CSV table of N, CA, C and O in Angstrom, one decimal:
chain,number,residue,atom,x,y,z
A,903,MET,N,6.8,-19.3,-4.7
A,903,MET,CA,5.6,-18.9,-4.0
A,903,MET,C,4.9,-20.2,-3.6
A,903,MET,O,4.9,-21.2,-4.2
A,904,SER,N,4.3,-20.1,-2.4
A,904,SER,CA,3.5,-21.2,-1.9
A,904,SER,C,2.2,-20.7,-1.4
A,904,SER,O,2.1,-19.5,-1.0
A,905,VAL,N,1.2,-21.6,-1.3
A,905,VAL,CA,-0.1,-21.2,-0.8
A,905,VAL,C,-0.4,-22.2,0.4
A,905,VAL,O,-0.1,-23.4,0.3
A,906,GLU,N,-1.0,-21.6,1.4
A,906,GLU,CA,-1.3,-22.4,2.6
A,906,GLU,C,-2.7,-22.1,3.0
A,906,GLU,O,-3.1,-20.9,3.1
A,907,MET,N,-3.5,-23.1,3.3
A,907,MET,CA,-4.9,-22.9,3.8
A,907,MET,C,-4.8,-23.0,5.3
A,907,MET,O,-4.3,-24.0,5.8
A,908,VAL,N,-5.3,-22.0,6.0
A,908,VAL,CA,-5.2,-22.0,7.4
A,908,VAL,C,-6.6,-21.9,7.9
A,908,VAL,O,-7.4,-21.0,7.5
A,909,ASP,N,-7.0,-22.7,8.9
A,909,ASP,CA,-8.3,-22.5,9.6
A,909,ASP,C,-8.3,-21.2,10.4
A,909,ASP,O,-7.6,-21.1,11.4
A,910,LYS,N,-9.1,-20.3,9.9
A,910,LYS,CA,-9.2,-19.0,10.5
A,910,LYS,C,-10.0,-19.2,11.8
A,910,LYS,O,-9.6,-18.9,12.9
A,911,LYS,N,-11.2,-19.6,11.7
A,911,LYS,CA,-12.1,-20.0,12.8
A,911,LYS,C,-13.0,-21.0,12.2
A,911,LYS,O,-13.3,-21.0,11.0
A,912,LYS,N,-13.5,-21.9,13.0
A,912,LYS,CA,-14.4,-23.0,12.5
A,912,LYS,C,-15.6,-22.5,11.7
A,912,LYS,O,-15.9,-23.1,10.7
A,913,ASN,N,-16.2,-21.5,12.1
A,913,ASN,CA,-17.4,-21.0,11.4
A,913,ASN,C,-17.2,-20.0,10.3
A,913,ASN,O,-18.1,-19.7,9.6
A,914,GLU,N,-16.0,-19.6,10.1
A,914,GLU,CA,-15.7,-18.6,9.1
A,914,GLU,C,-15.0,-19.1,7.9
A,914,GLU,O,-14.6,-18.4,7.0
A,915,GLY,N,-14.8,-20.4,7.8
A,915,GLY,CA,-14.1,-21.0,6.7
A,915,GLY,C,-12.6,-20.9,6.8
A,915,GLY,O,-12.1,-20.8,7.9
A,916,GLN,N,-11.9,-20.9,5.7
A,916,GLN,CA,-10.5,-20.9,5.7
A,916,GLN,C,-9.9,-19.7,5.2
A,916,GLN,O,-10.5,-19.0,4.3
A,917,GLU,N,-8.7,-19.3,5.6
A,917,GLU,CA,-8.0,-18.1,5.2
A,917,GLU,C,-6.8,-18.6,4.3
A,917,GLU,O,-6.1,-19.5,4.7
A,918,LYS,N,-6.6,-17.9,3.1
A,918,LYS,CA,-5.5,-18.3,2.3
A,918,LYS,C,-4.3,-17.4,2.7
A,918,LYS,O,-4.5,-16.2,2.9
A,919,ARG,N,-3.2,-18.0,2.7
A,919,ARG,CA,-1.9,-17.3,3.0
A,919,ARG,C,-0.9,-17.7,1.9
A,919,ARG,O,-0.8,-18.8,1.6
A,920,TYR,N,-0.3,-16.7,1.4
A,920,TYR,CA,0.8,-16.9,0.4
A,920,TYR,C,2.1,-16.5,1.0
A,920,TYR,O,2.2,-15.7,1.9
A,921,THR,N,3.2,-17.2,0.5
A,921,THR,CA,4.5,-16.7,0.9
A,921,THR,C,5.1,-16.1,-0.3
A,921,THR,O,4.9,-16.6,-1.5
A,922,ARG,N,5.9,-15.1,-0.1
A,922,ARG,CA,6.6,-14.5,-1.2
A,922,ARG,C,8.1,-14.2,-0.8
A,922,ARG,O,8.4,-14.1,0.4
A,923,ARG,N,9.0,-14.1,-1.8
A,923,ARG,CA,10.4,-13.7,-1.5
A,923,ARG,C,10.5,-12.2,-1.7
A,923,ARG,O,9.8,-11.6,-2.6
A,924,LEU,N,11.4,-11.6,-1.0
A,924,LEU,CA,11.7,-10.2,-1.2
A,924,LEU,C,12.8,-10.1,-2.2
A,924,LEU,O,13.7,-10.8,-2.3
A,925,GLY,N,12.7,-9.0,-3.0
A,925,GLY,CA,13.7,-8.7,-4.0
A,925,GLY,C,14.2,-7.3,-3.7
A,925,GLY,O,13.6,-6.5,-2.9
A,926,LYS,N,15.3,-6.9,-4.3
A,926,LYS,CA,15.9,-5.6,-4.0
A,926,LYS,C,15.7,-4.7,-5.2
A,926,LYS,O,15.9,-5.1,-6.3
A,927,VAL,N,15.2,-3.5,-4.9
A,927,VAL,CA,14.9,-2.5,-5.9
A,927,VAL,C,15.6,-1.2,-5.4
A,927,VAL,O,15.0,-0.6,-4.5
A,928,GLY,N,16.7,-0.8,-5.9
A,928,GLY,CA,17.4,0.4,-5.4
A,928,GLY,C,17.8,0.1,-4.0
A,928,GLY,O,18.4,-0.9,-3.7
A,929,ASN,N,17.5,1.0,-3.1
A,929,ASN,CA,17.8,0.8,-1.6
A,929,ASN,C,16.6,0.2,-0.9
A,929,ASN,O,16.7,0.1,0.3
A,930,SER,N,15.6,-0.2,-1.6
A,930,SER,CA,14.4,-0.8,-0.9
A,930,SER,C,14.3,-2.3,-1.2
A,930,SER,O,14.9,-2.8,-2.1
A,931,LEU,N,13.4,-2.9,-0.5
A,931,LEU,CA,13.0,-4.3,-0.8
A,931,LEU,C,11.6,-4.3,-1.4
A,931,LEU,O,10.8,-3.4,-1.0
A,932,SER,N,11.3,-5.3,-2.2
A,932,SER,CA,9.9,-5.3,-2.8
A,932,SER,C,9.5,-6.7,-2.9
A,932,SER,O,10.2,-7.7,-2.8
A,933,THR,N,8.2,-6.9,-3.0
A,933,THR,CA,7.5,-8.2,-3.2
A,933,THR,C,6.3,-8.0,-4.0
A,933,THR,O,5.9,-6.9,-4.3
A,934,SER,N,5.6,-9.1,-4.4
A,934,SER,CA,4.4,-9.0,-5.2
A,934,SER,C,3.2,-9.3,-4.4
A,934,SER,O,3.3,-9.9,-3.3
A,935,ILE,N,2.1,-8.8,-4.8
A,935,ILE,CA,0.8,-9.2,-4.2
A,935,ILE,C,0.1,-10.2,-5.0
A,935,ILE,O,0.0,-10.1,-6.2
A,936,PRO,N,-0.4,-11.3,-4.4
A,936,PRO,CA,-1.1,-12.3,-5.2
A,936,PRO,C,-2.2,-11.7,-6.0
A,936,PRO,O,-3.0,-10.9,-5.5
A,937,LYS,N,-2.4,-12.1,-7.2
A,937,LYS,CA,-3.4,-11.6,-8.1
A,937,LYS,C,-4.8,-11.8,-7.5
A,937,LYS,O,-5.7,-10.9,-7.6
A,938,GLU,N,-5.0,-12.9,-6.8
A,938,GLU,CA,-6.3,-13.2,-6.2
A,938,GLU,C,-6.6,-12.1,-5.2
A,938,GLU,O,-7.8,-11.6,-5.1
A,939,PHE,N,-5.7,-11.6,-4.4
A,939,PHE,CA,-5.9,-10.6,-3.4
A,939,PHE,C,-6.1,-9.3,-4.1
A,939,PHE,O,-7.0,-8.5,-3.7
A,940,ALA,N,-5.3,-8.9,-5.1
A,940,ALA,CA,-5.5,-7.7,-5.9
A,940,ALA,C,-6.9,-7.6,-6.5
A,940,ALA,O,-7.6,-6.6,-6.4
A,941,ASP,N,-7.4,-8.7,-7.0
A,941,ASP,CA,-8.7,-8.8,-7.6
A,941,ASP,C,-9.8,-8.6,-6.5
A,941,ASP,O,-10.7,-7.8,-6.8
A,942,ILE,N,-9.6,-9.2,-5.4
A,942,ILE,CA,-10.6,-9.1,-4.3
A,942,ILE,C,-10.7,-7.6,-3.9
A,942,ILE,O,-11.8,-7.1,-3.6
A,943,LEU,N,-9.6,-6.9,-3.8
A,943,LEU,CA,-9.6,-5.5,-3.4
A,943,LEU,C,-9.8,-4.5,-4.5
A,943,LEU,O,-9.8,-3.3,-4.3
A,944,GLY,N,-9.9,-5.0,-5.8
A,944,GLY,CA,-10.1,-4.1,-6.9
A,944,GLY,C,-8.8,-3.3,-7.2
A,944,GLY,O,-8.9,-2.1,-7.6
A,945,MET,N,-7.6,-3.9,-7.0
A,945,MET,CA,-6.4,-3.2,-7.2
A,945,MET,C,-5.8,-3.4,-8.6
A,945,MET,O,-6.0,-4.5,-9.1
A,946,ASP,N,-5.1,-2.4,-9.1
A,946,ASP,CA,-4.5,-2.6,-10.4
A,946,ASP,C,-3.1,-1.8,-10.4
A,946,ASP,O,-2.9,-1.1,-9.5
A,947,LYS,N,-2.4,-2.1,-11.4
A,947,LYS,CA,-1.1,-1.4,-11.6
A,947,LYS,C,-1.3,0.1,-11.4
A,947,LYS,O,-2.2,0.7,-12.0
A,948,GLY,N,-0.4,0.7,-10.7
A,948,GLY,CA,-0.5,2.2,-10.5
A,948,GLY,C,-1.3,2.6,-9.3
A,948,GLY,O,-1.2,3.8,-8.9
A,949,ASP,N,-2.1,1.7,-8.7
A,949,ASP,CA,-2.8,2.1,-7.5
A,949,ASP,C,-1.9,2.3,-6.3
A,949,ASP,O,-0.8,1.7,-6.3
A,950,GLU,N,-2.3,3.1,-5.4
A,950,GLU,CA,-1.5,3.3,-4.2
A,950,GLU,C,-1.9,2.4,-3.1
A,950,GLU,O,-3.1,2.1,-2.9
A,951,ILE,N,-0.9,2.0,-2.2
A,951,ILE,CA,-1.2,1.3,-1.0
A,951,ILE,C,-0.5,2.0,0.1
A,951,ILE,O,0.5,2.7,0.0
A,952,GLU,N,-1.1,1.9,1.3
A,952,GLU,CA,-0.5,2.4,2.5
A,952,GLU,C,0.2,1.3,3.2
A,952,GLU,O,-0.4,0.2,3.4
A,953,VAL,N,1.4,1.5,3.6
A,953,VAL,CA,2.2,0.4,4.3
A,953,VAL,C,2.5,0.9,5.7
A,953,VAL,O,3.1,2.0,5.9
A,954,THR,N,2.1,0.1,6.7
A,954,THR,CA,2.4,0.4,8.1
A,954,THR,C,3.1,-0.8,8.7
A,954,THR,O,3.0,-1.9,8.2
A,955,CYS,N,3.8,-0.6,9.8
A,955,CYS,CA,4.5,-1.6,10.5
A,955,CYS,C,4.1,-1.7,11.9
A,955,CYS,O,4.1,-0.7,12.6
A,956,ASP,N,3.7,-2.9,12.4
A,956,ASP,CA,3.3,-3.1,13.8
A,956,ASP,C,4.5,-3.9,14.3
A,956,ASP,O,4.6,-5.1,14.2
A,957,GLN,N,5.4,-3.2,14.9
A,957,GLN,CA,6.7,-3.8,15.4
A,957,GLN,C,6.4,-4.8,16.5
A,957,GLN,O,7.1,-5.9,16.6
A,958,GLU,N,5.5,-4.5,17.4
A,958,GLU,CA,5.2,-5.4,18.5
A,958,GLU,C,4.7,-6.8,18.0
A,958,GLU,O,5.0,-7.8,18.5
A,959,ARG,N,3.9,-6.8,16.9
A,959,ARG,CA,3.3,-8.0,16.4
A,959,ARG,C,4.2,-8.6,15.3
A,959,ARG,O,3.9,-9.7,14.8
A,960,GLY,N,5.2,-7.8,14.8
A,960,GLY,CA,6.1,-8.3,13.8
A,960,GLY,C,5.3,-8.4,12.4
A,960,GLY,O,5.5,-9.3,11.7
A,961,GLU,N,4.5,-7.4,12.2
A,961,GLU,CA,3.6,-7.4,11.0
A,961,GLU,C,3.8,-6.2,10.1
A,961,GLU,O,4.0,-5.1,10.7
A,962,ILE,N,3.7,-6.4,8.8
A,962,ILE,CA,3.6,-5.3,7.9
A,962,ILE,C,2.2,-5.3,7.3
A,962,ILE,O,1.8,-6.4,6.9
A,963,ILE,N,1.5,-4.2,7.4
A,963,ILE,CA,0.1,-4.2,6.9
A,963,ILE,C,0.0,-3.3,5.7
A,963,ILE,O,0.5,-2.2,5.7
A,964,MET,N,-0.6,-3.8,4.7
A,964,MET,CA,-0.8,-3.0,3.4
A,964,MET,C,-2.3,-2.8,3.2
A,964,MET,O,-3.0,-3.8,3.3
A,965,LYS,N,-2.7,-1.6,2.9
A,965,LYS,CA,-4.1,-1.3,2.6
A,965,LYS,C,-4.2,-0.5,1.4
A,965,LYS,O,-3.3,0.4,1.1
A,966,LYS,N,-5.2,-0.7,0.6
A,966,LYS,CA,-5.4,0.1,-0.6
A,966,LYS,C,-5.8,1.5,-0.2
A,966,LYS,O,-6.6,1.7,0.7
A,967,VAL,N,-5.2,2.5,-0.8
A,967,VAL,CA,-5.5,3.9,-0.5
A,967,VAL,C,-6.8,4.3,-1.2
A,967,VAL,O,-6.9,4.1,-2.4
A,968,GLN,N,-7.7,4.8,-0.4
A,968,GLN,CA,-9.0,5.3,-0.9
A,968,GLN,C,-8.9,6.8,-1.1
A,968,GLN,O,-8.6,7.5,-0.2
A,969,ARG,N,-9.0,7.3,-2.3
A,969,ARG,CA,-8.9,8.7,-2.6
A,969,ARG,C,-10.2,9.3,-2.9
A,969,ARG,O,-10.4,10.0,-3.9
A,970,ASN,N,-11.2,9.1,-2.0
A,970,ASN,CA,-12.5,9.6,-2.3
A,970,ASN,C,-12.7,11.1,-1.8
A,970,ASN,O,-13.7,11.7,-2.1
A,971,ASN,N,-11.7,11.6,-1.2
A,971,ASN,CA,-11.8,13.0,-0.7
A,971,ASN,C,-11.3,14.0,-1.7
A,971,ASN,O,-11.2,15.2,-1.4
A,972,ILE,N,-11.0,13.6,-2.9
A,972,ILE,CA,-10.5,14.6,-3.9
A,972,ILE,C,-11.7,15.1,-4.7
A,972,ILE,O,-12.6,14.3,-5.1
A,973,PRO,N,-11.8,16.4,-4.7
A,973,PRO,CA,-13.0,17.0,-5.4
A,973,PRO,C,-13.1,16.5,-6.9
A,973,PRO,O,-12.1,16.4,-7.5
A,974,LYS,N,-14.3,16.4,-7.4
A,974,LYS,CA,-14.5,15.9,-8.7
A,974,LYS,C,-14.0,16.8,-9.8
A,974,LYS,O,-13.6,16.4,-10.9
A,975,ASN,N,-13.9,18.1,-9.5
A,975,ASN,CA,-13.4,19.0,-10.5
A,975,ASN,C,-11.9,19.2,-10.6
A,975,ASN,O,-11.4,20.0,-11.4
A,976,VAL,N,-11.2,18.4,-9.9
A,976,VAL,CA,-9.7,18.4,-9.9
A,976,VAL,C,-9.3,17.4,-11.0
A,976,VAL,O,-9.5,16.2,-10.9
A,977,ARG,N,-8.6,18.0,-12.0
A,977,ARG,CA,-8.1,17.1,-13.1
A,977,ARG,C,-7.0,16.2,-12.7
A,977,ARG,O,-6.1,16.7,-11.9
A,978,PRO,N,-6.9,15.0,-13.1
A,978,PRO,CA,-5.8,14.1,-12.7
A,978,PRO,C,-4.4,14.6,-13.0
A,978,PRO,O,-3.5,14.4,-12.2
A,979,GLU,N,-4.2,15.4,-14.1
A,979,GLU,CA,-2.9,15.9,-14.4
A,979,GLU,C,-2.5,17.0,-13.4
A,979,GLU,O,-1.3,17.2,-13.1
A,980,VAL,N,-3.5,17.7,-12.9
A,980,VAL,CA,-3.2,18.8,-11.9
A,980,VAL,C,-2.7,18.1,-10.6
A,980,VAL,O,-1.7,18.5,-9.9
A,981,LEU,N,-3.4,17.0,-10.2
A,981,LEU,CA,-3.1,16.3,-9.0
A,981,LEU,C,-1.7,15.7,-9.1
A,981,LEU,O,-0.9,15.7,-8.2
A,982,SER,N,-1.4,15.1,-10.3
A,982,SER,CA,-0.1,14.5,-10.6
A,982,SER,C,1.0,15.6,-10.5
A,982,SER,O,2.1,15.3,-9.9
A,983,ALA,N,0.8,16.8,-11.0
A,983,ALA,CA,1.8,17.8,-11.0
A,983,ALA,C,2.0,18.2,-9.5
A,983,ALA,O,3.2,18.5,-9.1
A,984,MET,N,0.9,18.3,-8.7
A,984,MET,CA,1.1,18.7,-7.3
A,984,MET,C,1.9,17.6,-6.6
A,984,MET,O,2.8,18.0,-5.8
A,985,ASN,N,1.6,16.4,-6.8
A,985,ASN,CA,2.4,15.3,-6.2
A,985,ASN,C,3.9,15.3,-6.6
A,985,ASN,O,4.7,15.1,-5.7
A,986,ARG,N,4.1,15.6,-7.8
A,986,ARG,CA,5.6,15.7,-8.3
A,986,ARG,C,6.3,16.9,-7.6
A,986,ARG,O,7.4,16.7,-7.1
A,987,ALA,N,5.6,18.0,-7.5
A,987,ALA,CA,6.2,19.2,-6.8
A,987,ALA,C,6.4,18.9,-5.3
A,987,ALA,O,7.5,19.2,-4.7
A,988,ILE,N,5.5,18.2,-4.7
A,988,ILE,CA,5.6,17.9,-3.2
A,988,ILE,C,6.8,16.9,-3.0
A,988,ILE,O,7.6,17.1,-2.1
A,989,ASN,N,6.8,15.9,-3.9
A,989,ASN,CA,7.9,15.0,-3.8
A,989,ASN,C,9.3,15.6,-4.0
A,989,ASN,O,10.3,15.4,-3.3
A,990,LYS,N,9.3,16.5,-5.0
A,990,LYS,CA,10.6,17.2,-5.4
A,990,LYS,C,11.1,18.1,-4.3
A,990,LYS,O,12.3,18.1,-4.0
A,991,TYR,N,10.2,18.8,-3.6
A,991,TYR,CA,10.5,19.8,-2.6
A,991,TYR,C,10.2,19.4,-1.2
A,991,TYR,O,10.1,20.2,-0.3
A,992,ASP,N,10.0,18.1,-1.0
A,992,ASP,CA,9.6,17.6,0.3
A,992,ASP,C,10.6,18.0,1.4
A,992,ASP,O,10.1,18.5,2.4
A,993,ASN,N,11.9,17.8,1.2
A,993,ASN,CA,12.8,18.2,2.3
A,993,ASN,C,12.8,19.7,2.6
A,993,ASN,O,12.8,20.1,3.7
A,994,ALA,N,12.7,20.5,1.5
A,994,ALA,CA,12.7,22.0,1.7
A,994,ALA,C,11.4,22.4,2.4
A,994,ALA,O,11.5,23.2,3.4
A,995,LEU,N,10.3,21.8,2.1
A,995,LEU,CA,9.0,22.1,2.8
A,995,LEU,C,9.1,21.7,4.2
A,995,LEU,O,8.6,22.4,5.1
A,996,ARG,N,9.7,20.5,4.5
A,996,ARG,CA,9.8,20.1,5.9
A,996,ARG,C,10.7,21.0,6.7
A,996,ARG,O,10.4,21.3,7.9
A,997,ASN,N,11.8,21.4,6.1
A,997,ASN,CA,12.7,22.4,6.8
A,997,ASN,C,12.0,23.7,7.1
A,997,ASN,O,12.2,24.3,8.1
A,998,LEU,N,11.2,24.2,6.2
A,998,LEU,CA,10.4,25.4,6.4
A,998,LEU,C,9.5,25.3,7.5
A,998,LEU,O,9.3,26.2,8.3
A,999,LYS,N,8.8,24.1,7.6
A,999,LYS,CA,7.8,23.9,8.7
A,999,LYS,C,8.5,23.9,10.0
A,999,LYS,O,7.9,24.4,11.0
A,1000,ASP,N,9.7,23.5,10.2
A,1000,ASP,CA,10.4,23.4,11.4
A,1000,ASP,C,11.0,24.7,11.8
A,1000,ASP,O,11.6,24.8,12.9
A,1001,ARG,N,11.0,25.8,11.0
A,1001,ARG,CA,11.6,27.1,11.4
A,1001,ARG,C,10.7,27.9,12.2
A,1001,ARG,O,9.6,27.9,12.3
């Protein structure tokens, strides 16, 4: 890992950039997020991130997922069970949608 200080703009101070290596996990590639960035965004193990790709700019953008739209009376174990069912039957549900 390396850290590079880059002048973002003269009046805005400096921007920190880290470099990371990619590792292989199953059929995917993975990397780590610098602890400093995770702390700034209030992220912790198990949190969700949204990953998008801007092919024109050659960038991968990661954002912390905000789950503020879940009603307060929904228990976490119910939400977890729903997510497991959706993941398990994702292909079947998509096939039904296309019929």
